[in-house]
XYZ file of C-alpha atoms in Angstrom:
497
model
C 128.873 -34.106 44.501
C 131.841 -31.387 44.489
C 129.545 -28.600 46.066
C 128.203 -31.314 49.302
C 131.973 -31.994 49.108
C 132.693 -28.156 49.586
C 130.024 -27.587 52.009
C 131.355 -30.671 54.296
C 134.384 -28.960 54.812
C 132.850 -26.069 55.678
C 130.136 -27.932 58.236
C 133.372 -29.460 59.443
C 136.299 -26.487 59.971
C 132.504 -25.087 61.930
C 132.362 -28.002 64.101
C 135.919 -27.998 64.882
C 135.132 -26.094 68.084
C 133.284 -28.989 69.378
C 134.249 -29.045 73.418
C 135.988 -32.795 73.175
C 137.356 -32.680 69.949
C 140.624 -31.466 70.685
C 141.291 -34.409 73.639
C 139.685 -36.569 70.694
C 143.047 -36.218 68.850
C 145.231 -37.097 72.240
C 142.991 -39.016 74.509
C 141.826 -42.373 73.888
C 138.629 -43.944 75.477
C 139.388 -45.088 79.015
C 137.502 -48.133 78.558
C 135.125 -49.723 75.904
C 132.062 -47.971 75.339
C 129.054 -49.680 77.155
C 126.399 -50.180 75.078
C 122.746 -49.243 77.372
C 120.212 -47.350 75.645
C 118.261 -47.080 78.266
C 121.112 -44.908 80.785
C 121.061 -40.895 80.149
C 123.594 -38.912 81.928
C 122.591 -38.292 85.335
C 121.139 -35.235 86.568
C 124.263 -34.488 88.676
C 126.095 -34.046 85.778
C 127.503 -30.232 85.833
C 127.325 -28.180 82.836
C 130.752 -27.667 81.330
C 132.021 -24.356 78.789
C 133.410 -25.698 75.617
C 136.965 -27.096 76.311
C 136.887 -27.934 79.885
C 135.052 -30.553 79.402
C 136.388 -34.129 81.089
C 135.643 -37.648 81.688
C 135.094 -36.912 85.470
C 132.786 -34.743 84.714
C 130.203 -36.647 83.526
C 127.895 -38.872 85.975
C 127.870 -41.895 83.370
C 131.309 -42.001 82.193
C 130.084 -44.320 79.501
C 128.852 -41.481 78.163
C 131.669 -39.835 77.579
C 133.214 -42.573 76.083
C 130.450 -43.481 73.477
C 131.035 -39.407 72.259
C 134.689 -39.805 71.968
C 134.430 -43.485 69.887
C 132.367 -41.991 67.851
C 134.466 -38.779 67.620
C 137.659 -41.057 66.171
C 136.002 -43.029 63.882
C 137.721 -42.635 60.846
C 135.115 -43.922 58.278
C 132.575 -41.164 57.655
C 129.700 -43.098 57.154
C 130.650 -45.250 60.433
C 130.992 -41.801 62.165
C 128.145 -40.614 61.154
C 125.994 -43.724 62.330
C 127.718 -43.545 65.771
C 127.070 -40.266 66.288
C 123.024 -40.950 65.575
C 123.777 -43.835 67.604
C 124.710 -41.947 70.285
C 122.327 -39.113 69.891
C 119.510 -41.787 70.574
C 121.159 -43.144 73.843
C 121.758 -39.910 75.328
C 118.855 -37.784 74.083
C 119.955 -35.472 77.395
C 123.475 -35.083 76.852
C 125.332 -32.081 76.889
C 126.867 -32.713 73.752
C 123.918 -33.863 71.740
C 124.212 -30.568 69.713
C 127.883 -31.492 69.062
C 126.697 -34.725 68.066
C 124.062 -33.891 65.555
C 126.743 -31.454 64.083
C 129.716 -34.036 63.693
C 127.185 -36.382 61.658
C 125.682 -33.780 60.162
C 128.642 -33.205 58.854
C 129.603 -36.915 58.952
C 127.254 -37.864 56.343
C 128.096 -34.838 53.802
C 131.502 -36.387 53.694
C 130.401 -39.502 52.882
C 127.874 -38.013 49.982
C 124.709 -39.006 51.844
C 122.883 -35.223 52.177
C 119.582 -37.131 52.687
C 120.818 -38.256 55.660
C 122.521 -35.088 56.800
C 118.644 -33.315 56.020
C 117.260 -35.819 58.715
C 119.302 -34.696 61.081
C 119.641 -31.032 60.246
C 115.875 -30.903 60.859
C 116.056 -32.807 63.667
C 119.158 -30.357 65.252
C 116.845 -27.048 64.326
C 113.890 -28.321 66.498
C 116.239 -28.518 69.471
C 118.559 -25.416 68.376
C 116.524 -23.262 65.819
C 119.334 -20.561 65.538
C 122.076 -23.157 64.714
C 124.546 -21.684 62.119
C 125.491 -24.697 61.029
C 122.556 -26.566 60.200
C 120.995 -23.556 59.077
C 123.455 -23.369 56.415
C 123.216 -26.932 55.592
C 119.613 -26.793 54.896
C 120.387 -22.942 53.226
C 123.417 -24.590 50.866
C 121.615 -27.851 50.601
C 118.085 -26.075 49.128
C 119.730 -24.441 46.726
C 121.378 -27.375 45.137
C 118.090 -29.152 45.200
C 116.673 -25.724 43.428
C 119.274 -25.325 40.988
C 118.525 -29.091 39.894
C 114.847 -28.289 39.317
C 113.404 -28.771 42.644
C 111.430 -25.101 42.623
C 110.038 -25.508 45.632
C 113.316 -26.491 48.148
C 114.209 -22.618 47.393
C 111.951 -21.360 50.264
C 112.957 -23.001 52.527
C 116.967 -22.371 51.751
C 116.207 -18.427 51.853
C 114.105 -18.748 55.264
C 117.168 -20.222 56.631
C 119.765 -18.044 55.149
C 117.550 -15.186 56.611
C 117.564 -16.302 60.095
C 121.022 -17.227 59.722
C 122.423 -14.003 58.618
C 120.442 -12.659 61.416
C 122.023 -14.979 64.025
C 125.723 -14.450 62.800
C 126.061 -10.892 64.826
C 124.688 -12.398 68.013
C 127.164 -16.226 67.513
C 130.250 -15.793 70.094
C 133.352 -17.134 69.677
C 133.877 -20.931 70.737
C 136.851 -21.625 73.491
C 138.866 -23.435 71.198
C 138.806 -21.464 67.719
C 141.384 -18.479 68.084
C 140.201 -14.947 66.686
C 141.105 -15.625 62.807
C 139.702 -19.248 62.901
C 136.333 -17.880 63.675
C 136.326 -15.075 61.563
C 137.098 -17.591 58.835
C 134.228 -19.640 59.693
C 131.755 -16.637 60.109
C 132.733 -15.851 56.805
C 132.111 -19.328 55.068
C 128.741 -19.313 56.872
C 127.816 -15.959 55.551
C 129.110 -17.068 52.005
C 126.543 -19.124 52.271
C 123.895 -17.882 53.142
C 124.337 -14.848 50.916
C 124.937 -17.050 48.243
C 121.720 -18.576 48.199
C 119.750 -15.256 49.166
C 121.576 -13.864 45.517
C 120.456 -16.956 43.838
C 116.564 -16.106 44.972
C 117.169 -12.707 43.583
C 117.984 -13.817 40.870
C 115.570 -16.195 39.873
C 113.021 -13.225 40.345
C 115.108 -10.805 38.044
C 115.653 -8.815 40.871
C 119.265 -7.642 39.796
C 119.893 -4.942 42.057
C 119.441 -7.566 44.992
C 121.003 -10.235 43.384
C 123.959 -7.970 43.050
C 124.371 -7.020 46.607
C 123.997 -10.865 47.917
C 126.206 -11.972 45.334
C 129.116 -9.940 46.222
C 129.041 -10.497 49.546
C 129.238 -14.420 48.911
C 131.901 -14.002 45.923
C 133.917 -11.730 48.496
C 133.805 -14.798 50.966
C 134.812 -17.150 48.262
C 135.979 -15.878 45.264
C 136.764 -19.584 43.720
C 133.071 -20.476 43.940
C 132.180 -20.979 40.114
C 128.923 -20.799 41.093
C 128.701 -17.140 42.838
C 131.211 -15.556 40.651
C 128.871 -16.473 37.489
C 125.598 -16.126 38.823
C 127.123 -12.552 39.917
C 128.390 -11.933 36.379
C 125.178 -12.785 35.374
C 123.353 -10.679 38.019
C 125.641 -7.349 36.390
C 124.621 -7.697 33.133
C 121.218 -8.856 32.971
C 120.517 -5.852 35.180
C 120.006 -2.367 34.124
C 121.765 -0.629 33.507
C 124.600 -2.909 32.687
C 127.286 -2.447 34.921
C 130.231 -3.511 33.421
C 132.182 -5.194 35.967
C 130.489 -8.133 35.394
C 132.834 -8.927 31.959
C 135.335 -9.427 34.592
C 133.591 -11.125 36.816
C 132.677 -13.541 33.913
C 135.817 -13.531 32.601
C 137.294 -15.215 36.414
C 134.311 -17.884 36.172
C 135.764 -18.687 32.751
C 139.690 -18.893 34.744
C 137.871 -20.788 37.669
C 136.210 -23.470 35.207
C 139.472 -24.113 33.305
C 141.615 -24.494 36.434
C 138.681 -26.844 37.494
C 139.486 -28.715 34.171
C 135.815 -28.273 33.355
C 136.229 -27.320 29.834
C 132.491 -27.795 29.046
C 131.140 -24.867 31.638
C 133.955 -22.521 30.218
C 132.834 -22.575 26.916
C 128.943 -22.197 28.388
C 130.352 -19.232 30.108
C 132.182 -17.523 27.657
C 129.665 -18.131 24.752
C 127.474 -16.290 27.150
C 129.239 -13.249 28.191
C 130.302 -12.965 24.560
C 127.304 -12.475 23.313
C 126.423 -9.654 26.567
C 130.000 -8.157 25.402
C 129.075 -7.699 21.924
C 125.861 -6.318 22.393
C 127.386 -3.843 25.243
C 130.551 -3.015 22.934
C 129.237 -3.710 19.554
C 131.893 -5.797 18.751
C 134.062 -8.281 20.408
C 137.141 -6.634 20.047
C 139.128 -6.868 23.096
C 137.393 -9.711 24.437
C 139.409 -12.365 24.251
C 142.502 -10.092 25.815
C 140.676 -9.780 28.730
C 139.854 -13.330 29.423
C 143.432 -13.963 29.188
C 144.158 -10.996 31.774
C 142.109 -11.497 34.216
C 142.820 -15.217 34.624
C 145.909 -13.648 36.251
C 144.036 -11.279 38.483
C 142.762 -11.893 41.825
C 140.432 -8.288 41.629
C 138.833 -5.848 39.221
C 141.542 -3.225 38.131
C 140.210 0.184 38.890
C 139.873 1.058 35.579
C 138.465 -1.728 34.259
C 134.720 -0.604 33.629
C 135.948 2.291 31.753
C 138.456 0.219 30.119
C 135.431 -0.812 27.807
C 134.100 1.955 25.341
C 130.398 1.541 24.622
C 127.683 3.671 22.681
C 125.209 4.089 25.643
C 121.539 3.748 25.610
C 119.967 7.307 27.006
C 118.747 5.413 29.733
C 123.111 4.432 30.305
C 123.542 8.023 29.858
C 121.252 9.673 32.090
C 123.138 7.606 35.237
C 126.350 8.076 33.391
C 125.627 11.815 34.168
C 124.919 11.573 37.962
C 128.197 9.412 37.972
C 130.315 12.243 36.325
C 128.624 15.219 38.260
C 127.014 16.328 41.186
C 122.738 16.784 41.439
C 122.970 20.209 42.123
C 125.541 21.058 39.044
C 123.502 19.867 36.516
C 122.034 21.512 33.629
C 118.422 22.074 32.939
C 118.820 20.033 29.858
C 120.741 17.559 32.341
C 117.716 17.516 34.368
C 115.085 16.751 31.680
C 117.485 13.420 30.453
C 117.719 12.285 34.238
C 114.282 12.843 34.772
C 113.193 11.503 31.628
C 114.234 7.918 32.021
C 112.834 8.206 35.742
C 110.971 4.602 35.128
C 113.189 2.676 33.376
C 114.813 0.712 35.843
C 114.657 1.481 39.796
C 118.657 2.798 39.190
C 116.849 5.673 36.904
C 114.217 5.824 39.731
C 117.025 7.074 42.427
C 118.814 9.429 39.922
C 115.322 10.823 39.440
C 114.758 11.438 42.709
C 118.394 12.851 43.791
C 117.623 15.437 40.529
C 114.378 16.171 41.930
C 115.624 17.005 45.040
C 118.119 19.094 43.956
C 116.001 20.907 41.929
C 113.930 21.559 44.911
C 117.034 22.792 47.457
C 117.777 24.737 44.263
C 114.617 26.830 43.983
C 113.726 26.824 47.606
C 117.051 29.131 47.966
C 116.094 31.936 45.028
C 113.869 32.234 42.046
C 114.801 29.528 39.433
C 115.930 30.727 35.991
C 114.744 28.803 32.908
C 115.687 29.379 29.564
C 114.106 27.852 26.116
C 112.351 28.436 22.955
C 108.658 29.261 22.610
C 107.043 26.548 20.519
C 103.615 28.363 21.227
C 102.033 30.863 22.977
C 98.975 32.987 24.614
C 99.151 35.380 27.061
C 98.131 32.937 29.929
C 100.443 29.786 28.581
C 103.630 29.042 27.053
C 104.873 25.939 25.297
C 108.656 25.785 25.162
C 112.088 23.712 24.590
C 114.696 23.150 26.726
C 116.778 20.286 25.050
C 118.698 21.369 21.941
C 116.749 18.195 20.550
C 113.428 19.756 21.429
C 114.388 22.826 20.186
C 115.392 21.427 16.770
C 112.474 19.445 16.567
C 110.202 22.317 18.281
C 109.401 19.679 20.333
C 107.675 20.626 24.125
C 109.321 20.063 27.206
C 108.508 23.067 29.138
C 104.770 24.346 30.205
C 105.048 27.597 31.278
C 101.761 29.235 33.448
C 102.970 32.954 33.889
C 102.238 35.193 37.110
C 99.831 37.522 35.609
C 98.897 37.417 31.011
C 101.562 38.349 29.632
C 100.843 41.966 27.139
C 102.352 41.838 24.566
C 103.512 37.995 24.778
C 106.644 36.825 23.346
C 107.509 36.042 19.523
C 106.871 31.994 18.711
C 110.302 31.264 17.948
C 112.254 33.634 20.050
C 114.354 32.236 23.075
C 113.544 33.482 26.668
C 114.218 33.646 29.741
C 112.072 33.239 32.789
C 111.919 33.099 36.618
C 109.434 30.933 38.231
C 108.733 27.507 39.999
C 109.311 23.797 38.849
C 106.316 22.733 40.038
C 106.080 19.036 38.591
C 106.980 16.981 35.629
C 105.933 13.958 33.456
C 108.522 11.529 31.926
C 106.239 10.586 28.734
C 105.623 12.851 26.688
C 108.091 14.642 29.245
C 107.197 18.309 30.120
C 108.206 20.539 33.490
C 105.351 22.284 34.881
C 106.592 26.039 34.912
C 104.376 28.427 37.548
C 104.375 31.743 38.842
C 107.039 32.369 36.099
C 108.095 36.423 35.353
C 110.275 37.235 32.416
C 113.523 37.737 33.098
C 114.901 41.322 32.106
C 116.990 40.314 28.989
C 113.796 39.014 27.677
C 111.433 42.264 28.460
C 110.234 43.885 25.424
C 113.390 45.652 23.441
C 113.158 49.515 23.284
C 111.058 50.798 20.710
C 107.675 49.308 22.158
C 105.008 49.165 24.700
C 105.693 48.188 27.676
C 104.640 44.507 28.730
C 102.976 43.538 32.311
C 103.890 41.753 34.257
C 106.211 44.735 34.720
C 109.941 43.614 35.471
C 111.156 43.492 38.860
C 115.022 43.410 38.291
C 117.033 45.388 35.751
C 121.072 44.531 34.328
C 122.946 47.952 34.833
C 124.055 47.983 31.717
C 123.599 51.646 29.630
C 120.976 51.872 27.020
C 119.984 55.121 27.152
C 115.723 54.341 26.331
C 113.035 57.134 26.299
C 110.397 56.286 28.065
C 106.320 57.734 27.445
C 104.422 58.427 30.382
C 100.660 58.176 31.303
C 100.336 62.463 31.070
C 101.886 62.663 27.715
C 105.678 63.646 28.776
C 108.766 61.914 28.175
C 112.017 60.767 30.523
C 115.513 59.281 29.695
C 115.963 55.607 31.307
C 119.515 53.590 31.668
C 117.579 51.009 29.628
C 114.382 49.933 28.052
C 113.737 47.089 31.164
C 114.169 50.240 33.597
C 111.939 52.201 31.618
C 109.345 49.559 31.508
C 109.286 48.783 35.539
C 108.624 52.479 36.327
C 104.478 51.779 36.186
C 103.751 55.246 34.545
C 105.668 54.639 31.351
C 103.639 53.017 28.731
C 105.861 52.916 25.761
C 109.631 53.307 25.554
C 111.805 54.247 22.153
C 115.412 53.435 22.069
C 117.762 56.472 22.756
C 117.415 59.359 25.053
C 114.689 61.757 24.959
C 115.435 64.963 22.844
């Protein structure tokens, strides 16, 4: 019953702002409450703003009275049966919100949540957008949930939903000061994030569960509860993000200092076994259990604190994490774009590749450089990766401009301008189109000239002699400039004699 315990005081620091409750601790009842079911307030009674509400300001002072008996009971359980007691005399009252709220919270003190659900449904049909009971029946489903009770989980996440989306619009009661109801806003949105994480994660959606989670464990970060389940969210995702061996490491801190021994040996068997498999060892383990006990946040080093061999999955977001999209590497490119589908992290780093590659292109010709692994003069097979290459291996289809006469050596490296049109991830190949050979890769001097013809040349002096259509000869800078005038057919290295 620790958690209802937990969520009782949070119920109660929210209902705190009740309009009477601060005369409740300095005002006695004027007189014995009269007991009449049958009297309502009357219909002169003015409506008053929290706090300035007085005895004389109720038509049926009785009323009044009845509220603030039940307001000092001591006994919770008593409290809580006055309060329903009065809720069904004065079903018109202008406090029966604050009524259903103080047993609401009444009975979750005394350890009867049954009784608090009653009324918390009974409170939403008057005042659906209720933070309070919303986060009673939010906190209360997930318990039920978490015990085996599948189906109370709906229900919990409807009203977490509703309640996150009411927090924004909730003002500030007269009697809570500016840090008292940023505290409570907080608790309530602990909460409810809580038990949206705990959805998340029962459907393995990590990446969610991680976002819900860390908003609740930033609310409370001495909830056992959120700070495992988020542990639990962080590695169980993937990739693996390794913040969560702290993060199980405090749930380990939090269950000792709780003197549950039992749940920190559940935890750390656990995260152990994660730790190993993410380090390949346990080494250093057990240090950091004892460190972070003392720690209150991640240190900003801790993630790469732990060396790991990473999975190429790992290592294709390890890359967008160490550079920018547009700085990468073609071989870069093909291991982002590779592991596109492995998890929907690899999906974004995909697509912020992809779209670099596209800002890339659409400002000049793209440049790509591999081995042929097979050619014809209308298609080219090649390899980017240094892997590929080794294993001549295709990751590159190349579609030229126009056939390429005489095509390239199987074997050779080149280099080519064109467009990334597309790619696959398995087998993965680019789609290369509307590609021209670069000039370091036209046809060396001593040869016929290949078309397509090149339209750039390096500067660079290599005196060629070039053979024209009618038979005569002329001395080019070098065998690429020889080759782009259209009347040479054949160039021979030197100048012409």
């Amino acid at each position: 019953m620790q958690a209802l315990r937990w969520l009782a005081l949070v119920f109660a620091a929210a209902c705190a702002v009740a309009p009477l409750h601060a005369l409740a601790q300095t005002q006695a009842p004027a007189q014995p409450p009269v007991q009449n079911p049958g009297q309502n307030s009357g219909p002169a009674a003015p409506v008053q703003t929290p706090g300035s509400a007085q005895r004389s300001s109720f038509a049926n002072p009785a009323e009044y009275d009845s509220y603030m008996a039940a307001l000092n009971t001591k006994d919770p359980a008593r409290k809580a049966q006055a309060m329903e007691v009065f809720i069904a005399w004065y079903p018109g009252s202008i406090l029966r919100l604050e009524a259903h709220e103080q047993a609401i919270s009444a009975w979750q003190a005394a350890n009867q949540p049954a009784k608090a659900d009653v009324l918390v449904a009974r409170l939403l049909q008057i005042d659906p957008d209720n933070l309070r009971a919303l986060a009673n029946r939010a906190y209360v489903g997930r318990l039920k949930a978490s015990g085996g009770e599948a189906a109370a989980l709906a229900g919990a996440v409807t009203a977490s939903q509703r309640g996150l989306a009411v927090m924004p619009k909730w003002q500030k009661p007269a009697l809570l000061d500016d840090a008292g109801f940023a505290k409570v806003k907080e608790q309530l949105a602990g909460v409810f994030n809580g038990v949206l994480g705990f959805a998340a994660l029962q459907e393995k959606d990590y990446d969610k569960a991680r976002v819900y989670y860390r908003e609740a464990v930033a609310a409370d970060p001495t909830n056992l509860q959120d700070v495992y389940q988020y542990a639990v969210a962080q590695l169980e995702g993937s990739p693996v993000d390794a913040l969560g061996f702290w993060y199980g490491a405090r749930a380990i801190a939090i269950a000792r200092a709780a003197k549950s021994d039992s749940a920190a040996q559940d935890i750390d068997r656990y995260v152990r076994s994660r730790y190993r498999v993410y380090r390949g060892s346990e080494e250093g383990w057990d240090a950091i259990v004892t460190r972070v006990a003392n720690e209150s946040a991640p240190p900003a080093n801790f993630k790469k604190s732990i060396p790991r061999a990473m999975t190429p999955p790992e290592q294709a977001l390890q890359v967008l994490e160490d550079n920018e999209p547009n700085k990468l590497t073609p071989a870069q490119w093909v291991l982002v774009l590779r592991h596109r589908d492995v998890s929907p992290a690899n999906k974004r780093a995909a697509e912020a590749v992809w779209k670099a590659i596209g800002e890339k292109q659409g400002a000049s010709r793209l440049k790509m450089t591999f081995k042929v692994v097979s050619v014809t003069p209308e298609r080219i097979e090649g390899a980017i990766t240094d892997e590929a290459q080794a294993g001549n291996l295709v990751d590159i289809e190349v579609t030229p401009a126009r056939p390429l006469n005489p095509p390239p050596s199987v074997g050779t490296k080149i280099a080519m301008f064109g467009t990334l049109s597309e790619y696959r991830t398995q087998p993965f190949a680019f789609r290369f189109v509307r590609a021209e050979l670069a000039p370091e890769s036209m046809p060396v001097a001593g040869g016929q000239c290949a078309d397509p013809r090149p339209q750039m040349c390096t500067k660079d002096y290599r005196p060629a002699c070039g053979q024209l259509r009618d038979g005569s000869r002329k001395t080019y800078g070098n065998a690429c400039t020889a080759c782009s005038d259209p009347q040479v057919v054949s160039q021979g290295a030197g100048a012409c004699p």
